[in-house]
XYZ file of C-alpha atoms in Angstrom:
693
model
C -31.837 111.221 261.664
C -28.654 112.977 262.541
C -26.594 111.977 265.398
C -27.838 114.856 267.470
C -31.367 113.803 266.884
C -30.748 110.151 267.628
C -28.953 111.184 270.811
C -31.939 113.317 271.928
C -34.436 110.632 271.140
C -32.455 108.022 273.147
C -31.847 110.185 276.205
C -35.584 111.201 276.277
C -36.269 107.606 277.303
C -33.852 107.682 280.306
C -34.492 108.224 283.901
C -32.553 110.725 285.816
C -30.394 108.004 287.319
C -29.703 106.472 284.000
C -28.586 109.774 282.523
C -26.289 110.432 285.574
C -24.696 107.024 285.059
C -23.520 108.156 281.625
C -21.584 111.144 282.662
C -18.620 109.377 284.091
C -15.749 107.669 282.270
C -17.261 104.343 283.482
C -20.561 104.648 281.766
C -23.030 102.064 282.879
C -25.076 99.736 280.588
C -28.810 100.653 280.057
C -29.879 97.299 279.052
C -33.522 98.116 278.441
C -32.373 100.688 275.707
C -29.635 98.483 274.268
C -26.926 100.536 275.582
C -23.747 98.623 276.497
C -21.334 99.525 279.276
C -18.539 101.696 277.938
C -15.320 103.117 279.359
C -14.367 106.388 277.798
C -10.803 106.477 279.094
C -8.207 105.562 276.475
C -4.730 106.920 275.539
C -2.980 107.281 272.106
C -0.255 109.734 272.568
C 2.158 108.005 270.290
C 0.623 104.770 269.649
C -2.521 102.776 271.133
C -1.507 102.688 274.810
C -1.807 100.408 277.841
C -3.633 97.766 276.012
C -1.163 95.185 275.111
C 0.814 94.963 271.847
C 0.616 97.969 269.604
C 2.999 99.931 267.279
C 4.907 102.446 269.444
C 5.954 105.586 267.670
C 8.517 108.112 269.045
C 7.190 110.216 271.960
C 5.342 113.339 270.948
C 8.212 115.600 271.544
C 10.246 113.353 269.088
C 7.590 113.516 266.559
C 7.546 117.254 266.751
C 11.254 117.211 265.889
C 10.394 115.753 262.500
C 8.547 119.119 261.454
C 6.717 116.811 259.195
C 2.989 117.278 259.015
C 2.568 114.560 256.279
C 4.288 111.962 258.352
C 2.347 113.065 261.429
C -1.104 112.591 259.739
C 0.220 109.065 258.653
C 0.968 108.273 262.331
C -2.462 109.433 263.494
C -4.085 107.360 260.901
C -2.034 104.259 261.809
C -2.861 104.613 265.479
C -6.558 104.988 264.808
C -6.439 101.948 262.553
C -5.107 99.872 265.461
C -7.548 101.430 267.863
C -10.406 100.294 265.520
C -8.899 96.830 265.030
C -8.645 96.339 268.753
C -12.103 97.734 269.510
C -13.667 95.507 266.851
C -12.485 92.575 268.959
C -12.913 93.935 272.492
C -16.565 94.889 271.805
C -17.357 91.211 271.025
C -17.153 90.594 274.806
C -20.176 92.727 275.288
C -18.640 95.773 276.910
C -15.333 97.686 276.615
C -13.031 98.258 279.565
C -10.567 100.950 280.147
C -8.107 101.418 277.394
C -10.258 99.447 274.917
C -12.501 102.093 273.432
C -12.437 104.663 270.657
C -12.319 107.884 272.824
C -8.567 108.702 272.916
C -7.424 111.332 275.325
C -4.617 112.674 272.962
C -2.858 114.770 271.758
C -1.206 116.919 274.542
C -0.925 120.408 272.901
C 0.253 122.205 276.051
C 3.131 124.611 275.380
C 6.425 123.331 276.758
C 7.198 126.570 278.204
C 9.758 125.534 280.729
C 12.218 122.481 280.241
C 11.971 121.520 283.832
C 8.276 120.272 283.352
C 8.210 116.668 283.611
C 5.278 116.134 281.102
C 6.891 118.199 278.471
C 7.845 115.316 276.367
C 4.114 114.516 275.865
C 3.880 117.853 273.782
C 4.983 119.188 270.398
C 7.464 121.562 271.941
C 7.492 125.352 272.788
C 6.029 126.883 269.716
C 2.269 127.620 269.384
C 2.385 127.485 265.579
C 4.373 124.300 265.108
C 2.077 122.810 267.788
C -0.831 123.979 265.937
C 0.143 122.407 262.536
C 1.235 119.151 263.978
C -1.937 118.956 266.040
C -4.089 119.462 263.029
C -2.310 116.698 261.236
C -2.466 114.286 264.070
C -6.179 114.868 264.817
C -7.022 114.661 261.121
C -5.213 111.385 260.803
C -6.875 110.062 264.036
C -10.379 110.980 263.416
C -10.718 110.672 259.743
C -7.631 109.021 258.283
C -7.723 109.296 254.658
C -11.357 108.434 254.005
C -13.297 110.703 251.775
C -16.429 112.067 253.317
C -16.608 109.445 256.035
C -20.088 108.774 257.612
C -18.570 108.195 261.060
C -15.402 109.332 262.919
C -12.681 106.723 263.210
C -11.954 107.612 266.760
C -12.335 110.720 268.927
C -9.234 112.782 269.613
C -9.058 115.028 272.736
C -6.927 118.191 273.095
C -5.537 118.316 276.400
C -4.944 120.045 278.926
C -7.085 123.137 278.600
C -5.669 125.496 279.643
C -2.287 127.168 280.617
C -1.186 123.927 281.961
C 2.679 123.231 282.049
C 3.718 122.529 285.564
C 4.566 122.260 288.395
C 3.587 118.747 288.611
C 3.939 118.785 292.408
C 0.930 120.720 293.702
C -0.718 120.838 290.346
C -4.034 120.009 291.832
C -3.991 123.232 293.754
C -1.954 125.403 291.488
C -3.203 128.783 289.973
C -1.723 129.703 286.633
C -1.738 133.584 286.569
C -1.582 134.480 282.973
C -2.089 138.005 281.458
C -4.419 138.295 278.392
C -1.729 138.593 275.720
C 0.147 135.496 276.922
C -3.091 133.557 277.432
C -4.201 134.234 273.829
C -0.943 134.353 271.963
C 0.624 131.314 273.614
C -1.498 129.044 275.923
C -4.841 129.037 273.960
C -3.413 129.503 270.419
C -3.019 125.872 269.361
C -6.411 125.014 270.870
C -8.115 127.595 268.795
C -6.197 126.710 265.584
C -6.733 123.065 265.874
C -10.602 123.441 266.686
C -10.879 125.715 263.631
C -8.955 123.434 261.217
C -9.504 119.862 262.444
C -12.636 119.753 264.408
C -11.591 117.653 267.324
C -14.270 115.683 269.065
C -13.311 116.444 272.577
C -11.262 118.790 275.016
C -9.783 117.737 278.191
C -9.773 120.380 281.135
C -6.683 120.675 283.309
C -6.015 120.270 287.058
C -4.998 123.839 287.686
C -6.886 127.068 288.026
C -6.338 129.807 285.512
C -6.475 133.264 287.033
C -8.442 131.988 289.949
C -11.035 129.784 288.143
C -10.754 125.894 288.131
C -10.041 124.884 284.503
C -12.618 122.227 284.550
C -15.299 124.531 285.885
C -14.159 128.034 284.372
C -16.946 130.170 283.060
C -14.348 132.162 281.328
C -12.490 129.307 279.579
C -15.397 127.104 278.891
C -18.496 129.320 278.470
C -17.043 132.435 277.288
C -14.092 131.469 275.152
C -14.514 127.730 274.065
C -18.251 127.520 273.444
C -18.914 131.332 273.087
C -16.133 132.873 270.944
C -14.883 129.740 269.347
C -18.423 128.187 268.940
C -16.935 124.708 269.876
C -19.508 121.934 269.225
C -17.641 118.899 270.812
C -17.650 117.710 274.422
C -15.401 118.533 277.471
C -13.959 115.750 279.655
C -12.175 116.447 283.065
C -8.830 115.387 283.803
C -8.969 112.503 286.215
C -9.817 113.615 289.653
C -9.702 117.260 288.645
C -13.247 118.022 289.626
C -12.792 116.705 293.234
C -9.737 119.002 293.316
C -12.031 122.004 293.032
C -13.222 121.487 296.669
C -10.396 119.369 297.944
C -7.335 121.514 297.034
C -8.594 124.742 295.288
C -10.919 125.266 298.218
C -13.408 127.057 295.826
C -16.495 124.853 296.739
C -17.625 123.163 299.755
C -17.949 119.645 298.594
C -18.043 117.296 295.731
C -21.672 118.158 294.766
C -20.923 121.717 294.464
C -17.750 120.952 292.462
C -19.661 118.636 290.085
C -22.457 121.209 289.545
C -19.899 124.020 288.856
C -18.282 121.863 286.183
C -21.475 120.493 284.475
C -23.035 124.013 284.595
C -20.039 125.442 282.604
C -19.979 122.682 280.095
C -17.620 119.921 281.442
C -19.959 116.938 280.731
C -17.685 113.992 281.287
C -16.046 113.354 284.432
C -12.997 111.097 284.734
C -13.144 110.545 288.527
C -15.685 110.193 291.316
C -17.227 113.786 291.594
C -20.107 113.106 289.396
C -21.446 110.543 291.673
C -22.555 113.549 293.789
C -24.588 115.044 290.948
C -27.760 113.374 292.241
C -27.448 115.283 295.395
C -26.539 118.486 293.312
C -29.858 118.155 291.414
C -31.790 117.583 294.707
C -30.297 120.656 296.168
C -31.051 122.767 293.078
C -27.371 123.282 292.223
C -27.910 121.967 288.743
C -30.902 121.406 286.771
C -32.128 117.996 285.223
C -32.358 120.000 281.982
C -28.548 120.595 282.025
C -27.952 116.927 282.908
C -30.059 115.922 279.845
C -28.209 118.272 277.714
C -24.840 116.746 278.908
C -26.074 113.186 278.350
C -27.383 114.078 274.915
C -23.929 115.482 273.857
C -22.127 112.419 275.008
C -24.417 109.931 273.207
C -24.105 112.178 270.128
C -20.250 111.530 270.273
C -21.149 107.787 270.470
C -23.316 107.882 267.500
C -20.806 109.896 265.524
C -18.369 106.988 266.163
C -21.073 104.436 264.802
C -21.135 102.543 268.186
C -24.719 101.542 267.452
C -24.326 101.010 263.729
C -22.333 99.113 261.091
C -19.430 101.200 260.045
C -16.912 101.383 257.275
C -14.302 100.567 260.104
C -15.785 97.334 261.227
C -13.885 95.272 258.654
C -10.477 96.397 259.955
C -8.886 93.139 260.979
C -6.731 92.620 263.994
C -3.841 91.900 261.749
C -3.620 95.593 261.347
C -2.197 95.818 264.789
C 1.514 95.812 264.905
C 1.523 95.269 261.137
C 4.567 95.537 258.847
C 3.418 98.729 257.460
C 3.010 100.565 260.770
C 6.322 99.083 261.959
C 7.967 100.621 258.873
C 6.071 103.920 259.501
C 7.404 103.975 263.145
C 10.901 103.502 261.939
C 10.614 106.285 259.435
C 9.321 108.635 262.225
C 12.198 107.492 264.435
C 14.580 108.444 261.710
C 13.011 111.759 261.449
C 13.141 112.727 265.083
C 16.914 112.143 265.734
C 18.686 115.572 265.879
C 22.291 115.889 264.994
C 23.503 118.964 267.101
C 27.287 118.733 266.473
C 29.526 116.815 264.135
C 33.370 117.554 263.639
C 33.426 114.955 260.847
C 33.447 111.858 262.890
C 29.900 111.017 261.417
C 28.880 109.216 259.549
C 31.227 106.269 260.838
C 33.590 104.972 258.325
C 32.380 101.847 256.809
C 35.753 100.697 255.657
C 38.572 98.824 257.639
C 39.873 102.099 259.220
C 37.381 101.726 261.947
C 37.096 98.248 263.509
C 35.955 98.481 267.056
C 33.123 100.439 268.598
C 32.335 100.710 272.267
C 28.755 101.423 273.256
C 28.587 102.581 276.775
C 26.101 104.305 279.106
C 22.713 103.907 280.919
C 20.564 104.582 277.952
C 22.441 102.124 275.603
C 20.273 99.068 276.334
C 17.155 100.432 278.038
C 13.657 99.715 276.688
C 11.993 102.484 278.863
C 13.746 105.266 276.984
C 12.357 104.010 273.703
C 8.812 104.280 274.787
C 8.398 107.391 277.018
C 5.091 107.476 278.880
C 1.457 106.632 277.893
C 2.838 104.002 275.626
C 1.770 100.475 274.533
C 3.966 97.296 274.358
C 5.969 96.719 271.181
C 6.255 93.084 270.022
C 9.772 93.844 268.873
C 12.052 96.698 269.638
C 15.670 97.843 269.117
C 17.711 99.656 271.664
C 20.751 101.865 270.579
C 23.055 99.026 271.526
C 21.317 96.428 269.486
C 20.749 98.853 266.551
C 24.500 99.668 266.440
C 25.640 96.158 267.041
C 23.242 94.892 264.144
C 24.553 97.650 261.752
C 28.180 96.990 262.669
C 27.907 93.515 261.960
C 27.090 94.359 258.355
C 30.409 96.178 258.042
C 32.521 93.677 259.927
C 32.961 95.790 262.987
C 32.983 94.630 266.528
C 30.910 96.210 269.264
C 31.685 96.065 273.043
C 29.104 97.105 275.613
C 29.408 98.387 279.068
C 26.771 99.991 281.296
C 29.189 102.440 282.855
C 26.756 103.681 285.422
C 23.109 103.722 286.167
C 21.053 106.903 285.480
C 21.643 108.344 288.797
C 24.125 106.083 290.605
C 27.322 104.163 289.825
C 27.554 100.352 289.871
C 24.971 97.689 288.945
C 25.390 94.445 286.937
C 27.996 95.015 284.136
C 28.129 98.678 285.276
C 31.459 99.236 286.893
C 33.527 102.105 285.496
C 36.444 99.699 285.036
C 34.733 97.731 282.505
C 33.620 100.796 280.691
C 37.104 102.118 280.585
C 38.401 98.882 279.212
C 35.698 99.025 276.488
C 36.818 102.400 275.536
C 40.519 101.501 275.703
C 40.095 98.838 272.957
C 37.651 100.817 270.790
C 38.238 103.167 267.787
C 35.288 105.133 268.752
C 32.997 105.380 271.711
C 29.138 105.957 271.298
C 28.154 107.315 274.873
C 24.421 106.905 275.499
C 23.493 109.271 278.325
C 20.398 111.040 279.395
C 17.184 110.632 281.314
C 14.208 108.241 281.468
C 10.574 108.484 281.994
C 11.127 107.707 285.662
C 13.213 110.961 286.029
C 10.796 113.245 284.187
C 7.177 112.621 283.864
C 3.784 112.987 285.303
C 3.123 113.177 288.971
C 2.601 109.679 290.217
C 4.541 108.122 287.350
C 8.018 109.409 287.865
C 10.118 108.265 290.673
C 11.649 111.605 291.623
C 8.929 112.172 294.112
C 10.364 115.378 295.543
C 9.413 117.129 292.570
C 6.482 115.032 291.386
C 8.011 114.230 288.056
C 9.713 117.672 287.212
C 13.405 118.184 286.891
C 15.360 120.106 289.395
C 17.381 121.662 286.666
C 19.052 120.991 283.216
C 22.019 119.169 284.457
C 22.468 115.456 283.829
C 22.917 113.454 287.046
C 26.640 114.015 288.087
C 27.434 110.240 287.760
C 26.877 110.667 283.999
C 28.930 113.541 283.441
C 31.609 111.959 285.513
C 31.494 109.006 283.259
C 31.931 111.285 280.285
C 34.886 112.771 281.671
C 36.497 109.513 282.552
C 35.749 108.074 279.020
C 36.890 111.228 277.272
C 40.256 110.919 279.145
C 40.900 107.506 277.586
C 41.716 109.498 274.424
C 39.338 108.061 271.858
C 36.692 109.982 269.732
C 33.441 110.196 271.714
C 29.853 110.450 270.239
C 27.529 111.499 272.810
C 23.903 110.480 272.282
C 21.566 112.063 274.645
C 18.125 110.371 275.102
C 15.711 112.538 276.958
C 12.285 114.044 276.557
C 13.338 117.580 277.311
C 16.291 120.013 276.964
C 19.384 119.303 278.850
C 22.513 121.204 279.707
C 24.873 119.700 277.014
C 27.707 122.181 277.291
C 30.162 119.468 278.260
C 29.306 117.456 275.116
C 29.304 120.525 272.837
C 32.655 121.527 274.052
C 34.416 118.117 274.263
C 32.446 115.474 272.269
C 33.241 114.932 268.616
C 29.608 114.539 267.755
C 26.232 115.096 269.748
C 22.942 113.591 268.797
C 19.704 114.267 270.660
C 17.062 111.428 270.696
C 13.627 112.233 272.070
C 12.403 108.826 273.394
C 12.437 107.466 269.898
C 9.895 104.712 269.821
C 10.176 100.999 269.320
C 12.795 100.981 266.583
C 14.676 104.101 267.892
C 17.919 102.203 267.998
C 17.751 101.065 264.576
C 17.145 104.539 263.334
C 19.959 105.971 265.294
C 22.322 103.280 263.986
C 21.288 104.136 260.371
C 22.135 107.772 261.074
C 25.396 106.981 262.759
C 26.597 104.781 259.906
C 25.351 107.153 257.227
C 22.571 105.035 255.856
C 20.111 107.752 256.681
C 20.556 111.478 256.436
C 19.726 113.394 259.813
C 16.840 115.715 259.096
C 15.299 116.575 262.517
C 15.158 119.898 264.131
C 14.793 121.000 267.755
C 11.166 121.724 268.695
C 12.583 123.370 272.016
C 15.342 125.607 272.941
C 18.372 123.923 274.533
C 19.352 126.463 277.142
C 22.968 127.057 278.032
C 22.282 126.679 281.821
C 19.761 127.044 284.620
C 20.850 130.605 284.844
C 18.885 131.391 281.711
C 15.688 130.047 283.085
C 12.920 132.380 284.733
C 11.180 131.349 287.864
C 9.530 128.003 287.188
C 6.040 128.805 288.558
C 5.828 132.206 286.616
C 3.629 131.759 283.640
C 4.817 134.992 281.932
C 6.475 134.434 278.666
C 9.099 137.071 279.392
C 12.610 135.464 278.891
C 10.964 132.141 277.909
C 11.465 130.114 274.822
C 13.084 131.365 271.624
C 10.119 133.803 271.050
C 11.072 135.920 274.160
C 14.439 135.001 275.587
C 17.207 137.633 274.948
C 20.262 135.480 276.021
C 22.050 133.139 273.563
C 21.042 129.541 273.954
C 23.296 126.399 273.530
C 21.250 125.147 270.696
C 18.245 127.273 269.412
C 14.789 126.219 268.443
C 14.540 124.880 264.922
C 18.370 123.903 264.820
C 19.615 120.623 263.534
C 22.278 119.813 261.086
C 22.781 117.074 258.400
C 25.573 115.489 256.616
C 24.817 117.747 253.640
C 24.955 121.593 253.706
C 21.645 123.202 252.617
C 21.504 126.778 251.349
C 18.457 129.070 251.107
C 18.510 131.722 248.473
C 16.300 134.088 246.446
C 14.048 135.013 249.350
C 11.111 137.263 248.332
C 7.980 138.613 250.253
C 5.387 141.112 249.319
C 6.828 144.541 250.167
C 3.522 145.458 251.906
C 1.475 143.042 253.828
C -2.419 143.791 254.132
C -5.606 141.989 254.890
C -4.758 139.298 252.235
C -1.730 138.268 254.031
C 1.520 137.727 251.879
C 3.412 135.295 249.726
C 7.038 134.206 250.667
C 9.208 132.439 248.135
C 12.645 131.017 248.357
C 14.951 128.447 246.755
C 16.651 125.753 248.825
C 19.674 123.829 247.372
C 21.265 120.659 248.567
C 24.936 121.422 248.292
C 25.931 118.012 249.356
C 26.747 114.543 247.640
C 23.883 112.722 249.491
C 20.104 112.794 249.029
C 18.329 114.353 252.096
C 15.958 116.932 253.509
C 15.953 120.206 255.358
C 13.254 122.215 256.927
C 12.694 125.699 255.390
C 11.491 127.903 258.308
C 9.796 131.367 257.971
C 9.930 133.775 260.960
C 8.688 137.266 261.510
C 10.183 139.878 263.733
C 8.373 143.101 264.288
C 10.300 146.426 264.592
C 9.562 148.877 267.290
C 7.089 146.504 268.863
C 8.745 145.631 272.138
C 5.647 143.770 273.332
C 5.764 141.408 270.351
C 7.760 138.127 270.172
C 11.401 138.741 269.241
C 10.736 135.973 266.546
C 7.723 134.042 265.644
C 7.460 130.924 263.435
C 4.857 131.578 260.783
C 5.506 128.852 258.209
C 7.615 125.818 257.519
C 8.107 122.997 254.965
C 10.259 119.891 255.027
C 11.800 119.753 251.630
C 13.363 116.595 250.158
C 16.205 117.136 247.722
C 18.422 114.839 245.761
C 22.234 115.417 245.795
C 22.944 118.747 244.205
C 19.276 119.533 243.704
C 17.658 123.004 244.120
C 13.833 123.569 244.521
C 11.635 126.610 244.803
C 9.332 126.760 247.881
C 6.228 129.098 248.058
C 4.295 129.938 251.265
C 0.996 131.708 251.082
C 0.776 133.022 254.579
C -2.625 134.379 255.880
C -2.886 137.737 257.453
C -3.478 136.542 261.066
C 0.186 135.473 261.266
C 1.202 139.058 260.804
C -1.053 140.316 263.530
C -0.322 140.965 267.107
C -2.132 140.414 270.333
C -2.418 143.493 272.592
C -2.549 143.599 276.347
C -6.178 143.033 276.336
C -5.966 139.952 274.339
C -7.241 141.418 271.059
C -5.675 140.333 267.741
C -4.969 143.356 265.656
C -3.414 144.176 262.381
C -1.480 147.303 263.085
C 0.754 149.414 260.948
C 4.207 148.498 261.532
C 7.626 147.468 259.906
C 8.857 143.948 260.252
C 11.521 141.681 259.019
C 10.723 138.158 257.420
C 13.471 135.591 258.147
C 13.785 132.590 256.027
C 16.302 129.840 256.598
C 17.097 126.415 258.187
C 16.843 127.387 261.857
C 15.242 130.149 264.084
C 16.907 133.590 263.539
C 18.805 133.115 266.751
C 21.342 131.416 264.391
C 21.245 134.421 261.991
C 23.874 133.013 259.712
C 21.398 130.259 258.652
C 18.661 132.827 257.609
C 18.166 135.383 254.977
C 16.011 138.476 255.453
C 13.462 140.627 253.819
C 12.098 143.881 255.273
C 8.410 144.357 254.816
C 5.678 146.939 255.936
C 2.519 145.830 257.556
C -0.559 148.032 256.797
C -4.142 147.738 258.151
């Protein structure tokens, strides 16, 4: 029997109360049918989360900076291996509690449309195509790993939050995202559609907000018409936690929880994280939802449990607990940390000299020795970790160099243990170079309820660092020593002060358990920086549109007309890489096009760069100014040249019109190929093409 048939047969034996008991994240046991209690809520954003020791990879925005789908799939596979290893032990207790199961509510594929959004660091950045490709890799790694034709899913991956969800955090339970059809399809739904088509994710999580007046977790348009209708999605939908109660409590669209629950289930949201579905019995009694619909919902959820092999012997039962936090996964986490540290400026100070010309290093700042900034949010607990201070100290010891540490200031205030500015100035005075670790932490930017900046519910007020940190920079800079700024944050920051005055600038996106080791390896030249920005670093708050406006006009590299500080796709290395010999079919039709180029490592070190392909449509003012349509991370030995070929399908040359229709229209366009978005036009080569329907 198929899992669908088995689910149907099992549910047919259940009473209505038993079926209703299965539709919440705390699914009850049905002992007479051999069904154990199961908690559906689990997190695995960048490691098996909130369930004790696990390997903790860089936060999602950091992994996006790798532009590396191969590495991303390996990470997904490692996380799901640890999930299975833990589940194999947890289920021996007869039931699984919260954060112990196989249904993982990750990844977050919302578009980071505005850098003030507190949860943006959970995403893969601002670009729909980059998000799509990284999401496919992660979901494939999570659900199937590298098994050939697996009988069961390894875990369930869940795409969230569907849809048009990217702030504001404060008031998200009542917020209505007003989105035109073009932006909805082109930006907010694009990654959901792509990943569903390519990777078959088991689940979708609905968002808290409304979209054009409809609650996301009870939207006929989003769920019935688009997800299950147009896209023929065959998985299940789970609500965000408490989101269905929001429909009546905050959106004021229904009178009570029974009506809210009925609205959600009738439109295909079959799993409730929260308490609203406790009122489904009332909803059935009042004729708001049929028992047939309840049965259908229950069958879909048991189908998922059968697909995971919860009632069978599986190929994953033999995964031992020793795979949790194992050496191979720690090595993979370190490799990903190396790949997510972006070098933004370097006047030649980096890599630090390993000879006796540099003897003393001062490591200063609130993020120099902070565990929280390694982990981001939705994380587990690493058994070992390396902060920037200890990474630099351990590396320096190999080269016979001394490291002095001073806190300098806290994130938002002066003072604290070992935190006086005097001590920081003394450390800088006796140093040959200063590594100044500034930035934010997950308490300053995050989800409503998690972050402590309660006035904004986790969102940032703007792009500036807290003044105490820029003051610290000014005072350290005045000492007269070279200063390397390491900004650790999950989002874009106004780094004009560092770009103008520091000798080097590095961006770390909450870099995981060994982020400090990876940073030190890059600073000392043991590892070549290869990461690229998955978001635009704006020059100032003045370049940002109104935060609550969901129009893409003026947002992200795709639609902004002003010059940013650091553009999307930007990041430099110690080598210089050159793209040449760019070709593309002169006419693009229904078969798409092939783009080719050469990339050469002109340096004397082995390394990598990301070849990026963009399209810009001429005489199409409604189109994105630029749009990423292909990329590939290419590894090159010193002096090596390689040819790269991209076979690009026709849909990436098509445009959405104002009615949300994707069309291939006759037009002229430019193909840009380089190592950054075309905002840095000196880093791109161009080819003119014609698009013909």
